[in-house]
């Protein structure tokens, strides 16, 4: 993956440093600012910092991953993101007398699906809009499951076994052609999209980056492990029916079995995953760590709130006849 064009002073500063050999720099030059979930400069800067822990960038030395100056600057950005989340997402109050799976189900039900992006894609979207949706999702689906995998070494007992059960499915049980990220690549190719990792990063707006960044934020900080599990549970609990609709929508637009397989697979798999995630994983974790039950619910609430903001962004743009992606920029390596 290549660095895209900078989107403001922070990404400009980061990219200037990151394209040199790792060195110390003054992290205070990344000033703190307003709490932010939809700030383009902030979300891209965080995405780039986090990506150094996944597959990196062609022009960035791997030695930057644990560079103290960069980590210190990242912390400033993370605080703004966490403050923005705290403002946007009310913290649910845990109710120890009610089973965790039921509290999670109530959270999901309260979030509702209105306005529903899945219903729009099923019945109304044109092919260009469906392709846009796939481009947005590619930022996560091409590394599907990786952010939640960070939690495995931080768990034990039943919660760990449940997470491994889910992740094993996400990674296709060790079979390349069944890995969900590979199924998604096939969908992209069928839609004449570039399936290489991060190919569309330059076109991805802040809210879509935030949807991915929150997983990395929760995944890379052990103190956030409860929130990471709640986030995964909310993902799984809101997946099966929307994926059925995405599959219907893509078939309506001429998608064949290969194009739709990613969505079909999630209708089946996530009907099971949601039970394992809510009951065995989050329920088991909250029983073992009652003090972190509120974090589990907060992680779920963050996933639901960011998805709602993402849906609002996309439908708002489409309703106005505009693209939901950023206009292509002209920087080297961007699309
Ligand atoms: Fe999946
Ligand atoms: Fe799943």
mmCIF file of C-alpha atoms and ligand atoms in Angstrom:
data_model
loop_
_atom_site.group_PDB
_atom_site.id
_atom_site.type_symbol
_atom_site.label_atom_id
_atom_site.label_comp_id
_atom_site.label_asym_id
_atom_site.label_seq_id
_atom_site.Cartn_x
_atom_site.Cartn_y
_atom_site.Cartn_z
ATOM 1 C CA UNK A 1 0.000 0.000 0.000
ATOM 2 C CA UNK A 2 1.160 3.525 -0.768
ATOM 3 C CA UNK A 3 0.666 6.664 1.276
ATOM 4 C CA UNK A 4 -2.184 8.793 -0.073
ATOM 5 C CA UNK A 5 -2.181 12.584 -0.301
ATOM 6 C CA UNK A 6 -2.118 14.364 3.081
ATOM 7 C CA UNK A 7 -5.392 15.902 4.268
ATOM 8 C CA UNK A 8 -4.117 18.595 6.624
ATOM 9 C CA UNK A 9 -1.184 19.667 8.796
ATOM 10 C CA UNK A 10 -0.888 16.436 10.801
ATOM 11 C CA UNK A 11 -0.786 14.061 7.840
ATOM 12 C CA UNK A 12 1.530 16.467 5.985
ATOM 13 C CA UNK A 13 3.927 16.419 8.943
ATOM 14 C CA UNK A 14 3.667 12.641 9.414
ATOM 15 C CA UNK A 15 4.239 11.820 5.767
ATOM 16 C CA UNK A 16 7.250 14.137 5.630
ATOM 17 C CA UNK A 17 8.837 12.212 8.538
ATOM 18 C CA UNK A 18 7.639 8.734 7.573
ATOM 19 C CA UNK A 19 9.196 8.850 4.128
ATOM 20 C CA UNK A 20 12.639 9.301 5.778
ATOM 21 C CA UNK A 21 14.532 6.738 7.847
ATOM 22 C CA UNK A 22 13.132 6.393 11.399
ATOM 23 C CA UNK A 23 14.272 9.301 13.581
ATOM 24 C CA UNK A 24 13.188 11.308 16.612
ATOM 25 C CA UNK A 25 10.968 14.320 16.006
ATOM 26 C CA UNK A 26 9.112 16.777 18.200
ATOM 27 C CA UNK A 27 5.753 15.098 18.922
ATOM 28 C CA UNK A 28 4.387 18.306 20.450
ATOM 29 C CA UNK A 29 4.195 19.680 16.905
ATOM 30 C CA UNK A 30 1.066 17.508 16.619
ATOM 31 C CA UNK A 31 -1.083 19.805 18.681
ATOM 32 C CA UNK A 32 -4.058 18.511 20.515
ATOM 33 C CA UNK A 33 -7.360 19.850 19.299
ATOM 34 C CA UNK A 34 -11.081 19.336 19.315
ATOM 35 C CA UNK A 35 -12.590 15.897 19.973
ATOM 36 C CA UNK A 36 -13.056 14.422 16.540
ATOM 37 C CA UNK A 37 -14.674 11.443 14.860
ATOM 38 C CA UNK A 38 -15.066 12.860 11.354
ATOM 39 C CA UNK A 39 -11.891 14.939 11.018
ATOM 40 C CA UNK A 40 -10.200 13.903 7.745
ATOM 41 C CA UNK A 41 -6.672 14.822 8.849
ATOM 42 C CA UNK A 42 -6.996 13.102 12.239
ATOM 43 C CA UNK A 43 -8.560 9.882 10.960
ATOM 44 C CA UNK A 44 -6.075 9.463 8.115
ATOM 45 C CA UNK A 45 -3.136 10.153 10.470
ATOM 46 C CA UNK A 46 -4.444 7.534 12.918
ATOM 47 C CA UNK A 47 -5.104 5.058 10.121
ATOM 48 C CA UNK A 48 -1.510 5.405 8.918
ATOM 49 C CA UNK A 49 -0.103 4.995 12.446
ATOM 50 C CA UNK A 50 -2.205 1.868 12.990
ATOM 51 C CA UNK A 51 -1.434 0.399 9.593
ATOM 52 C CA UNK A 52 2.241 0.207 10.596
ATOM 53 C CA UNK A 53 1.119 -2.647 12.921
ATOM 54 C CA UNK A 54 -0.589 -4.503 10.061
ATOM 55 C CA UNK A 55 0.987 -4.490 6.623
ATOM 56 C CA UNK A 56 2.716 -1.115 6.480
ATOM 57 C CA UNK A 57 3.363 1.132 3.504
ATOM 58 C CA UNK A 58 5.711 0.669 0.562
ATOM 59 C CA UNK A 59 7.569 3.906 1.231
ATOM 60 C CA UNK A 60 7.630 3.731 5.063
ATOM 61 C CA UNK A 61 10.501 1.972 6.863
ATOM 62 C CA UNK A 62 9.227 -0.846 9.139
ATOM 63 C CA UNK A 63 11.348 0.673 11.923
ATOM 64 C CA UNK A 64 8.717 3.397 12.410
ATOM 65 C CA UNK A 65 6.296 0.914 14.010
ATOM 66 C CA UNK A 66 7.638 1.420 17.549
ATOM 67 C CA UNK A 67 9.261 4.820 17.062
ATOM 68 C CA UNK A 68 8.796 6.701 20.385
ATOM 69 C CA UNK A 69 8.145 10.112 18.761
ATOM 70 C CA UNK A 70 5.483 8.667 16.493
ATOM 71 C CA UNK A 71 3.849 6.731 19.346
ATOM 72 C CA UNK A 72 3.777 9.895 21.440
ATOM 73 C CA UNK A 73 2.192 11.867 18.604
ATOM 74 C CA UNK A 74 -0.288 9.033 18.037
ATOM 75 C CA UNK A 75 -1.331 9.205 21.655
ATOM 76 C CA UNK A 76 -2.349 12.853 21.208
ATOM 77 C CA UNK A 77 -4.514 11.869 18.241
ATOM 78 C CA UNK A 78 -5.989 8.899 20.086
ATOM 79 C CA UNK A 79 -7.049 11.171 22.926
ATOM 80 C CA UNK A 80 -8.944 13.380 20.485
ATOM 81 C CA UNK A 81 -10.578 10.317 18.931
ATOM 82 C CA UNK A 82 -11.487 8.852 22.316
ATOM 83 C CA UNK A 83 -12.884 12.216 23.460
ATOM 84 C CA UNK A 84 -14.896 12.436 20.238
ATOM 85 C CA UNK A 85 -16.285 8.949 20.823
ATOM 86 C CA UNK A 86 -17.147 9.819 24.420
ATOM 87 C CA UNK A 87 -19.109 12.838 23.181
ATOM 88 C CA UNK A 88 -20.906 10.920 20.438
ATOM 89 C CA UNK A 89 -21.612 7.650 22.265
ATOM 90 C CA UNK A 90 -23.452 7.553 25.603
ATOM 91 C CA UNK A 91 -21.886 4.948 27.877
ATOM 92 C CA UNK A 92 -24.420 2.165 28.579
ATOM 93 C CA UNK A 93 -24.869 1.234 32.227
ATOM 94 C CA UNK A 94 -24.238 -2.472 32.886
ATOM 95 C CA UNK A 95 -27.004 -4.440 34.573
ATOM 96 C CA UNK A 96 -25.282 -7.375 36.303
ATOM 97 C CA UNK A 97 -28.578 -9.164 37.022
ATOM 98 C CA UNK A 98 -29.411 -9.448 33.299
ATOM 99 C CA UNK A 99 -27.419 -11.850 31.058
ATOM 100 C CA UNK A 100 -24.863 -10.022 28.887
ATOM 101 C CA UNK A 101 -26.300 -11.457 25.672
ATOM 102 C CA UNK A 102 -29.691 -9.945 26.490
ATOM 103 C CA UNK A 103 -28.247 -6.507 27.323
ATOM 104 C CA UNK A 104 -26.304 -6.576 24.043
ATOM 105 C CA UNK A 105 -29.432 -7.606 22.123
ATOM 106 C CA UNK A 106 -31.324 -4.681 23.656
ATOM 107 C CA UNK A 107 -28.536 -2.278 22.652
ATOM 108 C CA UNK A 108 -28.642 -3.573 19.083
ATOM 109 C CA UNK A 109 -32.447 -3.380 18.968
ATOM 110 C CA UNK A 110 -32.406 0.184 20.322
ATOM 111 C CA UNK A 111 -29.941 1.214 17.599
ATOM 112 C CA UNK A 112 -32.467 0.045 14.984
ATOM 113 C CA UNK A 113 -31.666 0.041 11.277
ATOM 114 C CA UNK A 114 -33.326 3.220 10.159
ATOM 115 C CA UNK A 115 -32.283 4.706 7.776
ATOM 116 C CA UNK A 116 -31.163 1.360 6.448
ATOM 117 C CA UNK A 117 -28.283 1.280 4.017
ATOM 118 C CA UNK A 118 -28.893 -2.439 3.541
ATOM 119 C CA UNK A 119 -32.477 -1.833 2.397
ATOM 120 C CA UNK A 120 -31.292 0.832 -0.045
ATOM 121 C CA UNK A 121 -28.631 -1.454 -1.503
ATOM 122 C CA UNK A 122 -31.139 -4.293 -1.751
ATOM 123 C CA UNK A 123 -33.818 -2.394 -3.635
ATOM 124 C CA UNK A 124 -32.616 0.894 -5.080
ATOM 125 C CA UNK A 125 -28.860 1.266 -5.475
ATOM 126 C CA UNK A 126 -27.408 1.352 -8.971
ATOM 127 C CA UNK A 127 -24.238 -0.504 -9.848
ATOM 128 C CA UNK A 128 -22.073 2.565 -9.300
ATOM 129 C CA UNK A 129 -23.441 2.980 -5.783
ATOM 130 C CA UNK A 130 -22.932 -0.696 -4.982
ATOM 131 C CA UNK A 131 -19.331 -0.438 -6.178
ATOM 132 C CA UNK A 132 -18.851 2.621 -3.952
ATOM 133 C CA UNK A 133 -20.179 0.679 -0.990
ATOM 134 C CA UNK A 134 -17.681 -2.113 -1.700
ATOM 135 C CA UNK A 135 -14.835 0.421 -1.961
ATOM 136 C CA UNK A 136 -15.746 1.829 1.482
ATOM 137 C CA UNK A 137 -15.899 -1.634 3.005
ATOM 138 C CA UNK A 138 -12.631 -2.740 1.383
ATOM 139 C CA UNK A 139 -10.688 -0.749 3.953
ATOM 140 C CA UNK A 140 -11.770 -3.302 6.565
ATOM 141 C CA UNK A 141 -12.806 -6.428 4.652
ATOM 142 C CA UNK A 142 -9.403 -6.834 2.974
ATOM 143 C CA UNK A 143 -7.989 -7.323 6.466
ATOM 144 C CA UNK A 144 -11.163 -8.798 7.882
ATOM 145 C CA UNK A 145 -10.859 -10.142 11.430
ATOM 146 C CA UNK A 146 -7.283 -8.902 11.974
ATOM 147 C CA UNK A 147 -8.086 -6.094 14.484
ATOM 148 C CA UNK A 148 -10.093 -8.418 16.747
ATOM 149 C CA UNK A 149 -7.340 -11.026 16.643
ATOM 150 C CA UNK A 150 -5.273 -8.698 18.852
ATOM 151 C CA UNK A 151 -7.530 -9.792 21.736
ATOM 152 C CA UNK A 152 -6.680 -13.511 21.588
ATOM 153 C CA UNK A 153 -3.481 -13.431 23.674
ATOM 154 C CA UNK A 154 -5.191 -11.146 26.198
ATOM 155 C CA UNK A 155 -7.963 -13.601 27.067
ATOM 156 C CA UNK A 156 -8.210 -16.960 28.754
ATOM 157 C CA UNK A 157 -10.800 -19.660 29.305
ATOM 158 C CA UNK A 158 -14.213 -19.696 27.638
ATOM 159 C CA UNK A 159 -14.035 -16.163 26.212
ATOM 160 C CA UNK A 160 -10.750 -17.013 24.493
ATOM 161 C CA UNK A 161 -12.130 -20.273 23.068
ATOM 162 C CA UNK A 162 -15.201 -18.434 21.750
ATOM 163 C CA UNK A 163 -13.116 -15.722 20.068
ATOM 164 C CA UNK A 164 -10.854 -18.325 18.461
ATOM 165 C CA UNK A 165 -13.931 -20.191 17.165
ATOM 166 C CA UNK A 166 -15.178 -17.019 15.469
ATOM 167 C CA UNK A 167 -11.790 -15.964 14.143
ATOM 168 C CA UNK A 168 -11.080 -19.443 12.753
ATOM 169 C CA UNK A 169 -14.181 -19.078 10.567
ATOM 170 C CA UNK A 170 -13.178 -15.557 9.516
ATOM 171 C CA UNK A 171 -9.835 -16.961 8.384
ATOM 172 C CA UNK A 172 -11.560 -19.766 6.469
ATOM 173 C CA UNK A 173 -10.462 -22.506 8.867
ATOM 174 C CA UNK A 174 -6.963 -22.109 7.435
ATOM 175 C CA UNK A 175 -8.087 -22.523 3.806
ATOM 176 C CA UNK A 176 -7.019 -19.589 1.632
ATOM 177 C CA UNK A 177 -9.990 -19.778 -0.725
ATOM 178 C CA UNK A 178 -12.424 -19.630 2.218
ATOM 179 C CA UNK A 179 -10.826 -16.710 4.074
ATOM 180 C CA UNK A 180 -13.408 -13.943 4.240
ATOM 181 C CA UNK A 181 -10.864 -11.388 3.013
ATOM 182 C CA UNK A 182 -10.305 -13.585 -0.058
ATOM 183 C CA UNK A 183 -14.051 -13.926 -0.672
ATOM 184 C CA UNK A 184 -14.218 -10.137 -0.576
ATOM 185 C CA UNK A 185 -11.374 -9.840 -3.075
ATOM 186 C CA UNK A 186 -13.381 -12.052 -5.434
ATOM 187 C CA UNK A 187 -16.390 -9.731 -5.021
ATOM 188 C CA UNK A 188 -14.166 -6.741 -5.842
ATOM 189 C CA UNK A 189 -12.747 -8.378 -8.959
ATOM 190 C CA UNK A 190 -16.249 -9.273 -10.168
ATOM 191 C CA UNK A 191 -17.153 -5.592 -9.821
ATOM 192 C CA UNK A 192 -14.049 -4.581 -11.818
ATOM 193 C CA UNK A 193 -12.474 -3.032 -8.733
ATOM 194 C CA UNK A 194 -8.802 -3.182 -7.770
ATOM 195 C CA UNK A 195 -8.556 -5.860 -5.048
ATOM 196 C CA UNK A 196 -5.057 -4.923 -3.888
ATOM 197 C CA UNK A 197 -4.752 -3.953 -0.245
ATOM 198 C CA UNK A 198 -5.467 -0.287 0.425
ATOM 199 C CA UNK A 199 -5.798 0.589 -3.272
ATOM 200 C CA UNK A 200 -8.595 3.073 -2.576
ATOM 201 C CA UNK A 201 -7.268 4.627 0.628
ATOM 202 C CA UNK A 202 -7.086 8.093 -0.957
ATOM 203 C CA UNK A 203 -10.834 7.981 -1.726
ATOM 204 C CA UNK A 204 -11.965 6.829 1.721
ATOM 205 C CA UNK A 205 -13.575 9.565 3.866
ATOM 206 C CA UNK A 206 -12.951 10.111 7.583
ATOM 207 C CA UNK A 207 -16.076 8.353 8.834
ATOM 208 C CA UNK A 208 -15.149 5.118 7.038
ATOM 209 C CA UNK A 209 -11.604 5.380 8.399
ATOM 210 C CA UNK A 210 -13.073 5.928 11.882
ATOM 211 C CA UNK A 211 -15.110 2.705 11.552
ATOM 212 C CA UNK A 212 -11.809 0.863 11.046
ATOM 213 C CA UNK A 213 -9.702 2.964 13.408
ATOM 214 C CA UNK A 214 -11.923 2.238 16.385
ATOM 215 C CA UNK A 215 -11.156 -1.475 16.024
ATOM 216 C CA UNK A 216 -7.420 -0.796 15.954
ATOM 217 C CA UNK A 217 -7.722 1.608 18.893
ATOM 218 C CA UNK A 218 -9.489 -1.033 20.969
ATOM 219 C CA UNK A 219 -7.294 -3.821 19.601
ATOM 220 C CA UNK A 220 -3.905 -2.248 20.250
ATOM 221 C CA UNK A 221 -4.601 -1.224 23.833
ATOM 222 C CA UNK A 222 -5.003 -4.061 26.301
ATOM 223 C CA UNK A 223 -6.946 -1.733 28.627
ATOM 224 C CA UNK A 224 -9.603 -1.651 25.891
ATOM 225 C CA UNK A 225 -9.977 -5.426 25.512
ATOM 226 C CA UNK A 226 -13.520 -5.420 26.895
ATOM 227 C CA UNK A 227 -14.553 -2.779 24.381
ATOM 228 C CA UNK A 228 -12.952 -4.783 21.571
ATOM 229 C CA UNK A 229 -15.060 -7.836 22.445
ATOM 230 C CA UNK A 230 -18.234 -5.768 22.652
ATOM 231 C CA UNK A 231 -17.375 -4.214 19.302
ATOM 232 C CA UNK A 232 -17.014 -7.634 17.693
ATOM 233 C CA UNK A 233 -20.289 -8.819 19.224
ATOM 234 C CA UNK A 234 -22.145 -5.791 17.828
ATOM 235 C CA UNK A 235 -20.584 -6.454 14.418
ATOM 236 C CA UNK A 236 -21.702 -10.069 14.429
ATOM 237 C CA UNK A 237 -25.168 -9.295 15.800
ATOM 238 C CA UNK A 238 -25.875 -6.780 13.024
ATOM 239 C CA UNK A 239 -24.443 -8.784 10.151
ATOM 240 C CA UNK A 240 -26.629 -11.684 9.084
ATOM 241 C CA UNK A 241 -29.729 -9.820 7.832
ATOM 242 C CA UNK A 242 -27.870 -6.899 6.194
ATOM 243 C CA UNK A 243 -25.639 -9.380 4.355
ATOM 244 C CA UNK A 244 -28.746 -11.164 3.066
ATOM 245 C CA UNK A 245 -29.902 -7.815 1.696
ATOM 246 C CA UNK A 246 -26.505 -6.973 0.195
ATOM 247 C CA UNK A 247 -26.576 -10.332 -1.594
ATOM 248 C CA UNK A 248 -30.083 -9.685 -2.923
ATOM 249 C CA UNK A 249 -28.996 -6.236 -4.087
ATOM 250 C CA UNK A 250 -25.924 -7.520 -5.880
ATOM 251 C CA UNK A 251 -27.923 -10.290 -7.596
ATOM 252 C CA UNK A 252 -30.500 -7.702 -8.701
ATOM 253 C CA UNK A 253 -27.601 -5.829 -10.307
ATOM 254 C CA UNK A 254 -26.357 -8.949 -12.112
ATOM 255 C CA UNK A 255 -23.839 -10.322 -9.597
ATOM 256 C CA UNK A 256 -23.187 -14.044 -9.980
ATOM 257 C CA UNK A 257 -22.543 -16.665 -7.280
ATOM 258 C CA UNK A 258 -18.849 -15.773 -7.003
ATOM 259 C CA UNK A 259 -19.598 -12.066 -6.616
ATOM 260 C CA UNK A 260 -22.217 -12.769 -3.939
ATOM 261 C CA UNK A 261 -20.387 -15.493 -2.043
ATOM 262 C CA UNK A 262 -18.896 -13.101 0.524
ATOM 263 C CA UNK A 263 -22.391 -11.914 1.479
ATOM 264 C CA UNK A 264 -23.995 -15.377 1.333
ATOM 265 C CA UNK A 265 -21.264 -16.750 3.579
ATOM 266 C CA UNK A 266 -21.941 -14.062 6.193
ATOM 267 C CA UNK A 267 -25.661 -14.771 6.298
ATOM 268 C CA UNK A 268 -24.850 -18.306 7.451
ATOM 269 C CA UNK A 269 -21.688 -17.749 9.468
ATOM 270 C CA UNK A 270 -22.791 -14.682 11.404
ATOM 271 C CA UNK A 271 -26.077 -16.228 12.489
ATOM 272 C CA UNK A 272 -23.829 -18.569 14.489
ATOM 273 C CA UNK A 273 -21.135 -16.018 15.330
ATOM 274 C CA UNK A 274 -23.599 -13.665 16.968
ATOM 275 C CA UNK A 275 -24.597 -16.341 19.484
ATOM 276 C CA UNK A 276 -20.992 -17.301 20.214
ATOM 277 C CA UNK A 277 -19.921 -13.638 20.478
ATOM 278 C CA UNK A 278 -22.741 -12.433 22.723
ATOM 279 C CA UNK A 279 -23.133 -15.438 24.989
ATOM 280 C CA UNK A 280 -19.845 -17.341 25.170
ATOM 281 C CA UNK A 281 -17.359 -14.566 24.453
ATOM 282 C CA UNK A 282 -18.851 -11.393 25.994
ATOM 283 C CA UNK A 283 -20.914 -13.251 28.589
ATOM 284 C CA UNK A 284 -17.918 -15.352 29.627
ATOM 285 C CA UNK A 285 -15.625 -12.322 29.720
ATOM 286 C CA UNK A 286 -18.048 -10.188 31.767
ATOM 287 C CA UNK A 287 -18.592 -13.030 34.230
ATOM 288 C CA UNK A 288 -14.835 -13.327 34.743
ATOM 289 C CA UNK A 289 -14.297 -9.521 34.784
ATOM 290 C CA UNK A 290 -17.457 -7.855 36.140
ATOM 291 C CA UNK A 291 -15.602 -4.531 36.391
ATOM 292 C CA UNK A 292 -15.163 -4.544 32.592
ATOM 293 C CA UNK A 293 -18.800 -5.329 31.693
ATOM 294 C CA UNK A 294 -19.456 -1.620 31.066
ATOM 295 C CA UNK A 295 -16.511 -1.513 28.632
ATOM 296 C CA UNK A 296 -17.982 -4.441 26.683
ATOM 297 C CA UNK A 297 -21.246 -2.534 26.289
ATOM 298 C CA UNK A 298 -19.417 0.687 25.424
ATOM 299 C CA UNK A 299 -17.465 -1.095 22.657
ATOM 300 C CA UNK A 300 -20.728 -2.406 21.227
ATOM 301 C CA UNK A 301 -22.303 1.059 21.451
ATOM 302 C CA UNK A 302 -19.309 2.588 19.620
ATOM 303 C CA UNK A 303 -19.624 0.062 16.778
ATOM 304 C CA UNK A 304 -23.348 0.784 16.427
ATOM 305 C CA UNK A 305 -22.920 4.573 16.605
ATOM 306 C CA UNK A 306 -20.124 4.693 14.021
ATOM 307 C CA UNK A 307 -22.101 2.439 11.696
ATOM 308 C CA UNK A 308 -25.044 4.827 12.029
ATOM 309 C CA UNK A 309 -22.809 7.806 11.158
ATOM 310 C CA UNK A 310 -21.371 5.891 8.196
ATOM 311 C CA UNK A 311 -24.862 5.026 6.932
ATOM 312 C CA UNK A 312 -25.963 8.649 7.359
ATOM 313 C CA UNK A 313 -22.953 9.897 5.413
ATOM 314 C CA UNK A 314 -23.434 7.508 2.494
ATOM 315 C CA UNK A 315 -27.208 7.915 2.160
ATOM 316 C CA UNK A 316 -26.979 11.692 2.542
ATOM 317 C CA UNK A 317 -24.490 11.932 -0.334
ATOM 318 C CA UNK A 318 -26.444 9.550 -2.548
ATOM 319 C CA UNK A 319 -29.705 11.368 -1.885
ATOM 320 C CA UNK A 320 -28.031 14.533 -3.139
ATOM 321 C CA UNK A 321 -26.787 12.739 -6.257
ATOM 322 C CA UNK A 322 -23.164 12.994 -5.100
ATOM 323 C CA UNK A 323 -20.463 10.423 -4.515
ATOM 324 C CA UNK A 324 -20.005 9.156 -0.959
ATOM 325 C CA UNK A 325 -16.269 8.786 -1.592
ATOM 326 C CA UNK A 326 -13.667 11.519 -1.627
ATOM 327 C CA UNK A 327 -12.887 12.906 -5.038
ATOM 328 C CA UNK A 328 -9.783 11.286 -6.501
ATOM 329 C CA UNK A 329 -6.677 13.224 -5.547
ATOM 330 C CA UNK A 330 -3.663 13.531 -7.723
ATOM 331 C CA UNK A 331 -0.935 12.526 -5.302
ATOM 332 C CA UNK A 332 1.467 9.815 -6.330
ATOM 333 C CA UNK A 333 0.189 6.459 -5.153
ATOM 334 C CA UNK A 334 -3.364 7.588 -4.574
ATOM 335 C CA UNK A 335 -6.282 6.562 -6.731
HETATM 336 FE FE1 LIG B 1 -16.465 -12.435 8.127
HETATM 337 FE FE1 LIG B 2 -18.465 -13.236 11.562
#
